[in-house]
């Protein structure tokens, strides 16, 4: 008899129970353990650890390189998506498949391989160093690894939007005499921004925490090329659980804030869009 | 029914270590949690000990290995990795087992001869063939333009020995800790890459061609020469003085008592002190304690004056607190504006 | 669906724009994706085909492969069931806290793998919150298979749900409501109506989840204990071999992972293609 009610699809209780239990057990309870462990520190102590010069430098490197990698992908991700959706060329399917390689290749393998390629005796590293650009064992190396790791996020968030783009607007622009570049810049790009930003946020959040691929190529110099996840590991190796969880909380807060900002952004765009159509 | 279960058991054994060795009660299984460079050593030791144990008792013993950075391995044991024996890079990492969770008694180091270190090593320099930068001693490492490769003392046990060796040399040579700190600071200004572990640093120097000199365990340096065309590409430089590195071993009491493996675990560690064990250590580039074996392999290990951590730094607890704890001398080197 | 669209001249970029864009994109792909992939296979076959296969049938390598498959076989179905439940809940009902739930599902994407491992150590380690209970019942989680499974589930948590939620949102719930109105039970409705509708999207999510589960390194490294032949997964085995001066063997195992990755990608392409064919109306009402 509940079925007669229009909105009463079954399974609310069941799925809500499953979701909350699973989410609680796998994600929330363990993350609460982080807070519990770092709570053994006093507020002053916590603050001293997370604002130590080494820690601040590590955030700078981590957030800086992640942002830089995000910016590189901000250009090349949508470009790649555009080329894959709109152009026909031999090997297109293969390139499309390759975009997901960074998802599937273990990060350690990626790290070892990138280091071998970009070290001063590797094929790419030698060529670049001849022009005075050192990649491996500098923050540039970290950025290269993060570009690799976070590329799929941008391509894959822009691609579906491009595929579903209505052709009439572009056609109208062309009919009105707009040049192709103007059309792309004024008409196509604005519709892509939400997808681009959402991809950027995911890529950035992912890059913040990346460890496996970065550690081989980073050089790990304190104050210069030491990333925050390495600082966590170093603290753990000294049995400093509380210190490690304190840094971990800062990193986590950064990622969560990025995701939250992304969700807010999407909310705003959806509202603006529905307001525009109304 | 019985035949069926016997054949099942055989199949399980033949399939190797698919699951925990719960099926084979009579046979002992040990887990040796060790640090990074000892992979080759314990592969040989395990085979020799298993044969020896079989011959003496008729029992089959399988020894499983876990390798990683010394501090990380020790933490894993504290967090519940059930190691029957630990064979780590430095005493401080085993002291931690006593401090956190009481896995071993505080006086664990007195239970076996020679500070519980059945073999020793020291820190030497690995340089490129022909020694193009003319590196002879510690002093050459702080010259401008010399690239020094060492792992990070915060995450690598071997790197702590490197650090203390340099410190001890400078303190003796220039008199006092202030001069030593200055010296080590200059040395680390020449370090372009800080890997997290000793093997990582070796790879950076050997495969990636970074730096002019690798500060390494003597056994790591010997292994690098033995691998592939190592002899054609590298040579070892022995400094005027270095540190006596004593990688200690112990039985983890709480675990062996739970597993009922104390007898075989203790025999395993004692085996390291036997002439057979000592020869395996020497073969893998570790300096043997046994005088007779040492004489036999004297050509492989050049004599040089060695100081111990106890003499020069007052023991590992003190060295750790002064140099490697947060805010210690290593952190000060990298703290700007000092 | 895209073929007629490309026929329209207004949507075609002129050659002076096409060519540079295409070149730039391909150069980027070559530099960042093709070259690393080639390098993996180049190193793997450095010592010939025989050595390559010898590295793969090595006993420890086989144990690592078995463990990876086992872990994946547990983690992926678990996350698939959760993904379906979460997508159903979020797209078919509105309730307070829905947005928060959505963010929380995304959260594991953004948690550093190091932290993902650490949190389970803090809970289940010998010094952890549940240590007394675990010790009393002789249950081992950390440094054993359950810990590796948990860490893998955590890291691949959002994949299926994230794939299904936008799809089910776009599809709407008219058919389900019709089925219910016609008197179908909840289970029959799910089996006959929902599953066929989301089938390909589900497959897509499962494949991505699977790829990530096979390749996870950081989180698993923290909870594995690195016992050879017992708790080493394939990615960890690669690291071990690499650290033992067995570069070629390391890359041989790595290339197997890369092959799995490529197979995954091929499968994904197929699924994506079927998915687009299965929902031809997709483009028109978007």
Tab-separated table of N, CA, C and O in Angstrom, chain C residues 36-72:
chain	number	residue	atom	x	y	z
C	36	UNK	N	56.512	6.975	-20.418
C	36	UNK	CA	56.633	6.142	-19.221
C	36	UNK	C	56.202	4.691	-19.467
C	36	UNK	O	56.852	3.762	-18.985
C	37	UNK	N	55.133	4.520	-20.251
C	37	UNK	CA	54.652	3.165	-20.514
C	37	UNK	C	55.714	2.371	-21.283
C	37	UNK	O	56.020	1.224	-20.945
C	38	UNK	N	56.286	3.014	-22.307
C	38	UNK	CA	57.331	2.342	-23.083
C	38	UNK	C	58.525	2.023	-22.197
C	38	UNK	O	59.132	0.960	-22.302
C	39	UNK	N	58.872	2.951	-21.306
C	39	UNK	CA	60.024	2.741	-20.431
C	39	UNK	C	59.819	1.510	-19.560
C	39	UNK	O	60.740	0.702	-19.381
C	40	UNK	N	58.597	1.339	-19.043
C	40	UNK	CA	58.321	0.170	-18.198
C	40	UNK	C	58.599	-1.117	-18.980
C	40	UNK	O	59.302	-2.019	-18.505
C	41	UNK	N	58.074	-1.182	-20.218
C	41	UNK	CA	58.281	-2.402	-20.991
C	41	UNK	C	59.722	-2.535	-21.460
C	41	UNK	O	60.263	-3.635	-21.542
C	42	UNK	N	60.345	-1.401	-21.758
C	42	UNK	CA	61.754	-1.426	-22.172
C	42	UNK	C	62.634	-2.054	-21.109
C	42	UNK	O	63.410	-2.981	-21.370
C	43	UNK	N	62.476	-1.585	-19.855
C	43	UNK	CA	63.276	-2.136	-18.760
C	43	UNK	C	62.915	-3.602	-18.508
C	43	UNK	O	63.765	-4.415	-18.169
C	44	UNK	N	61.637	-3.939	-18.681
C	44	UNK	CA	61.188	-5.291	-18.352
C	44	UNK	C	61.828	-6.325	-19.278
C	44	UNK	O	62.147	-7.434	-18.846
C	45	UNK	N	62.021	-5.947	-20.538
C	45	UNK	CA	62.561	-6.917	-21.492
C	45	UNK	C	64.061	-6.719	-21.720
C	45	UNK	O	64.620	-7.280	-22.658
C	46	UNK	N	64.679	-5.937	-20.839
C	46	UNK	CA	66.104	-5.632	-20.942
C	46	UNK	C	66.950	-6.898	-21.086
C	46	UNK	O	67.919	-6.934	-21.836
C	47	UNK	N	66.580	-7.936	-20.342
C	47	UNK	CA	67.393	-9.154	-20.349
C	47	UNK	C	66.731	-10.278	-21.125
C	47	UNK	O	67.019	-11.450	-20.892
C	48	UNK	N	65.841	-9.939	-22.012
C	48	UNK	CA	65.257	-10.954	-22.879
C	48	UNK	C	63.968	-11.538	-22.359
C	48	UNK	O	63.579	-11.346	-21.208
C	49	UNK	N	63.311	-12.289	-23.244
C	49	UNK	CA	61.983	-12.817	-22.963
C	49	UNK	C	62.027	-13.901	-21.892
C	49	UNK	O	61.166	-13.965	-21.023
C	50	UNK	N	63.069	-14.740	-21.928
C	50	UNK	CA	63.152	-15.842	-20.962
C	50	UNK	C	63.235	-15.311	-19.545
C	50	UNK	O	62.545	-15.771	-18.639
C	51	UNK	N	64.111	-14.328	-19.377
C	51	UNK	CA	64.282	-13.736	-18.058
C	51	UNK	C	62.972	-13.111	-17.594
C	51	UNK	O	62.588	-13.220	-16.434
C	52	UNK	N	62.269	-12.486	-18.538
C	52	UNK	CA	60.997	-11.837	-18.229
C	52	UNK	C	60.029	-12.844	-17.626
C	52	UNK	O	59.461	-12.621	-16.550
C	53	UNK	N	59.868	-14.001	-18.309
C	53	UNK	CA	58.897	-14.965	-17.808
C	53	UNK	C	59.389	-15.654	-16.543
C	53	UNK	O	58.594	-15.994	-15.676
C	54	UNK	N	60.706	-15.825	-16.432
C	54	UNK	CA	61.257	-16.412	-15.212
C	54	UNK	C	60.911	-15.527	-14.009
C	54	UNK	O	60.607	-16.023	-12.928
C	55	UNK	N	60.959	-14.203	-14.200
C	55	UNK	CA	60.649	-13.293	-13.095
C	55	UNK	C	59.197	-13.433	-12.655
C	55	UNK	O	58.881	-13.266	-11.491
C	56	UNK	N	58.334	-13.758	-13.606
C	56	UNK	CA	56.910	-13.802	-13.279
C	56	UNK	C	56.499	-15.107	-12.611
C	56	UNK	O	55.513	-15.143	-11.884
C	57	UNK	N	57.228	-16.193	-12.860
C	57	UNK	CA	56.834	-17.456	-12.247
C	57	UNK	C	57.605	-17.712	-10.961
C	57	UNK	O	57.430	-18.741	-10.338
C	58	UNK	N	58.465	-16.778	-10.572
C	58	UNK	CA	59.165	-16.878	-9.301
C	58	UNK	C	58.138	-17.040	-8.172
C	58	UNK	O	57.052	-16.468	-8.218
C	59	UNK	N	58.488	-17.844	-7.159
C	59	UNK	CA	57.488	-18.210	-6.156
C	59	UNK	C	56.926	-17.011	-5.399
C	59	UNK	O	55.721	-16.896	-5.202
C	60	UNK	N	57.825	-16.097	-5.014
C	60	UNK	CA	57.354	-14.913	-4.297
C	60	UNK	C	56.478	-14.041	-5.187
C	60	UNK	O	55.510	-13.437	-4.714
C	61	UNK	N	56.844	-13.973	-6.471
C	61	UNK	CA	56.040	-13.178	-7.399
C	61	UNK	C	54.645	-13.775	-7.512
C	61	UNK	O	53.643	-13.064	-7.503
C	62	UNK	N	54.591	-15.128	-7.581
C	62	UNK	CA	53.287	-15.774	-7.708
C	62	UNK	C	52.449	-15.550	-6.462
C	62	UNK	O	51.246	-15.314	-6.536
C	63	UNK	N	53.104	-15.627	-5.290
C	63	UNK	CA	52.377	-15.377	-4.046
C	63	UNK	C	51.824	-13.957	-4.047
C	63	UNK	O	50.690	-13.721	-3.615
C	64	UNK	N	52.617	-13.002	-4.544
C	64	UNK	CA	52.173	-11.606	-4.588
C	64	UNK	C	50.981	-11.461	-5.525
C	64	UNK	O	50.017	-10.758	-5.215
C	65	UNK	N	51.044	-12.136	-6.663
C	65	UNK	CA	49.937	-12.057	-7.626
C	65	UNK	C	48.665	-12.630	-7.012
C	65	UNK	O	47.591	-12.046	-7.077
C	66	UNK	N	48.809	-13.800	-6.337
C	66	UNK	CA	47.647	-14.423	-5.691
C	66	UNK	C	47.028	-13.485	-4.670
C	66	UNK	O	45.811	-13.303	-4.630
C	67	UNK	N	47.894	-12.878	-3.841
C	67	UNK	CA	47.368	-12.007	-2.788
C	67	UNK	C	46.634	-10.814	-3.392
C	67	UNK	O	45.542	-10.453	-2.941
C	68	UNK	N	47.235	-10.220	-4.422
C	68	UNK	CA	46.598	-9.066	-5.056
C	68	UNK	C	45.226	-9.446	-5.604
C	68	UNK	O	44.248	-8.704	-5.426
C	69	UNK	N	45.158	-10.618	-6.244
C	69	UNK	CA	43.870	-11.039	-6.795
C	69	UNK	C	42.849	-11.275	-5.683
C	69	UNK	O	41.683	-10.895	-5.791
C	70	UNK	N	43.308	-11.889	-4.595
C	70	UNK	CA	42.408	-12.158	-3.468
C	70	UNK	C	41.846	-10.861	-2.891
C	70	UNK	O	40.637	-10.717	-2.687
C	71	UNK	N	42.758	-9.913	-2.644
C	71	UNK	CA	42.348	-8.635	-2.055
C	71	UNK	C	41.355	-7.930	-2.965
C	71	UNK	O	40.318	-7.420	-2.521
C	72	UNK	N	41.669	-7.939	-4.275
C	72	UNK	CA	40.775	-7.282	-5.225
C	72	UNK	C	39.419	-7.966	-5.247
C	72	UNK	O	38.378	-7.305	-5.322
